[in-house]
Amino acid sequence: MSKPRLLFAASEVYPFAKSGGLADVAHSLPRALSTDFDVYVVMPLYQFVDRERFNIVALGEHFDVMMGGVVYPVELYGCEYEGLDYRFIYSPLLCDRDFLYGPPESGYEDNAIRFGIFNYAILTLLKRHAYDIAHMNDWQCALVPLLIKDDKTIQTKTLFTIHNLAYQGTFESSALKALGIDDEHFTMEGIEFYGQVNFMKAGIAYADVITTVSPTYAKEVLTSEFGCGLEGFLKHHRSKLVGIVNGIDTEHFSPSEDRALVAPYTDLTGKAVNKKAYLKEVGLKGAKKPLFIFIGRFTWQKGMDLLIESLPKLASLECNIAILGEGEVKYNGELKSIAAECSNVHLEFGYDESLSHRMYAAADFLLMPSLFEPCGLNQMIAMHYGAMPIVHHVGGLADTVQTDKEFDPKTHDGHGVVFTRPTERSFINAVRHALELYGNKRYYSMITKHNMACDFSWNESARSYGELYRKVM
Ligand code: GLC
């Protein structure tokens, strides 16, 4: 019997284009699903995607997207990568840009049109190539379920995943016409949101199933604290809302086989070699002191304000701190001036996949003070690499990191330092607690070894997605 056909769409997929965790999920989940489904992954062919390196070629399929009386030409490209079939949508307006969504802190003004093209192009693929399931991710492809509904000829069922409710794709009401969407959808039950057009609402209202990336976040989004104004709307659709925790790609993130490392390892002795090498690489002193790392986007969500506020105090403790990331410009200056004053703080701007692997391999602790976190992947990568996470008890962090105070070697859960209030005081207390733990070598190693052996792979979660697909098919 042939496998059901799945079209998995995302606006970013690692290693072709990446701004955050969505790209990692869009890389690793489809691979895990490919044992049971015939999977095609589709994304825009941004101009900075390396066509040569990935052998991306034109498939000889052209079509026009007609939207609001304007014609946008589309050309289909494809490649095979790590055994999966990728499809790329090329349309000049969507793709010929320097950034995915816009320069830091601002989206391109025509993002509604750009991603409108992406959504209509996906619709055309669904029409032409008959898929059983379309799995759409985040606002950038959230219109597809609405377009399918209006089309009336497409049988494909849809699953819509919310990776981050804080980004909904909201645009001036004039976008409705430019997107060629009928006025009948511009209501509270549809895609109207305080007088604006809201892409994410289309996914929530019209998809057959909605998922979000952890069970705790699935509950949190129903509250005014985390619902970003959509809590009522989500409550209305809660019967089709499910939380499934993300996994990590344990082939790509494998300390024993990781080619980015100076010395791949399976235990803490091997890990220590990587720590020494990294400290030397970046000029930090004192291999006996615990190394704390922060890797991520410099945004409010990731707890940057809390991190910056606490950093001078943290740096005064007996430790080294290394920070890697990029994001909102306002944080750069503050981070730079702290790093300039503290010889035990190392700061690196940018995003460097291989360097991040070396940091996980070197670190004793990962700092993750996120104010909210739909799932978070770094805490799982850290545990897998034998670095203990220090996390704020929210969203996926709450689901994947249990407190060290209740460590039970018999469970299969990862453990770390957990703090419940996002204040400077409780964050610093958590770090002090981590220092104590680090001093108790036997206990620290016991937890860390346990974490390294936990299963953070996609196996179980991919099975849950498969079950959901089958339920609606
Ligand atoms: C977003 C969320 C993050 C999640 C990722 C992948 O980046 O902020 O928590 O892990 O999507 O689902």
Tab-separated table of C-alpha atoms and ligand atoms in Angstrom, residues 21-22 25 163-164 213 246 297 301-302 373-377, ligand 1:
chain	number	residue	atom	x	y	z
A	21	GLY	CA	13.375	27.191	15.889
A	22	LEU	CA	10.687	26.873	13.212
A	25	VAL	CA	11.389	21.780	13.313
A	163	HIS	CA	5.001	27.910	16.837
A	164	ASN	CA	4.674	31.346	18.348
A	213	VAL	CA	4.455	22.950	20.150
A	246	ASN	CA	8.894	19.288	19.671
A	297	ARG	CA	17.607	35.573	19.414
A	301	GLN	CA	10.561	36.872	24.465
A	302	LYS	CA	13.874	35.203	25.253
A	373	GLU	CA	8.462	29.780	25.335
A	374	PRO	CA	6.091	27.807	23.095
A	375	CYS	CA	8.534	24.912	23.144
A	376	GLY	CA	12.186	25.874	22.993
A	377	LEU	CA	14.757	23.522	21.537
B	1	GLC	C1	9.324	29.320	17.905
B	1	GLC	C2	9.101	29.313	19.411
B	1	GLC	C3	9.956	28.246	20.099
B	1	GLC	C4	9.753	26.904	19.408
B	1	GLC	C5	10.036	27.032	17.916
B	1	GLC	C6	9.812	25.745	17.161
B	1	GLC	O1	10.598	29.789	17.607
B	1	GLC	O2	9.399	30.588	19.964
B	1	GLC	O3	9.601	28.135	21.441
B	1	GLC	O4	10.636	25.958	19.963
B	1	GLC	O5	9.175	28.006	17.360
B	1	GLC	O6	8.514	25.232	17.331
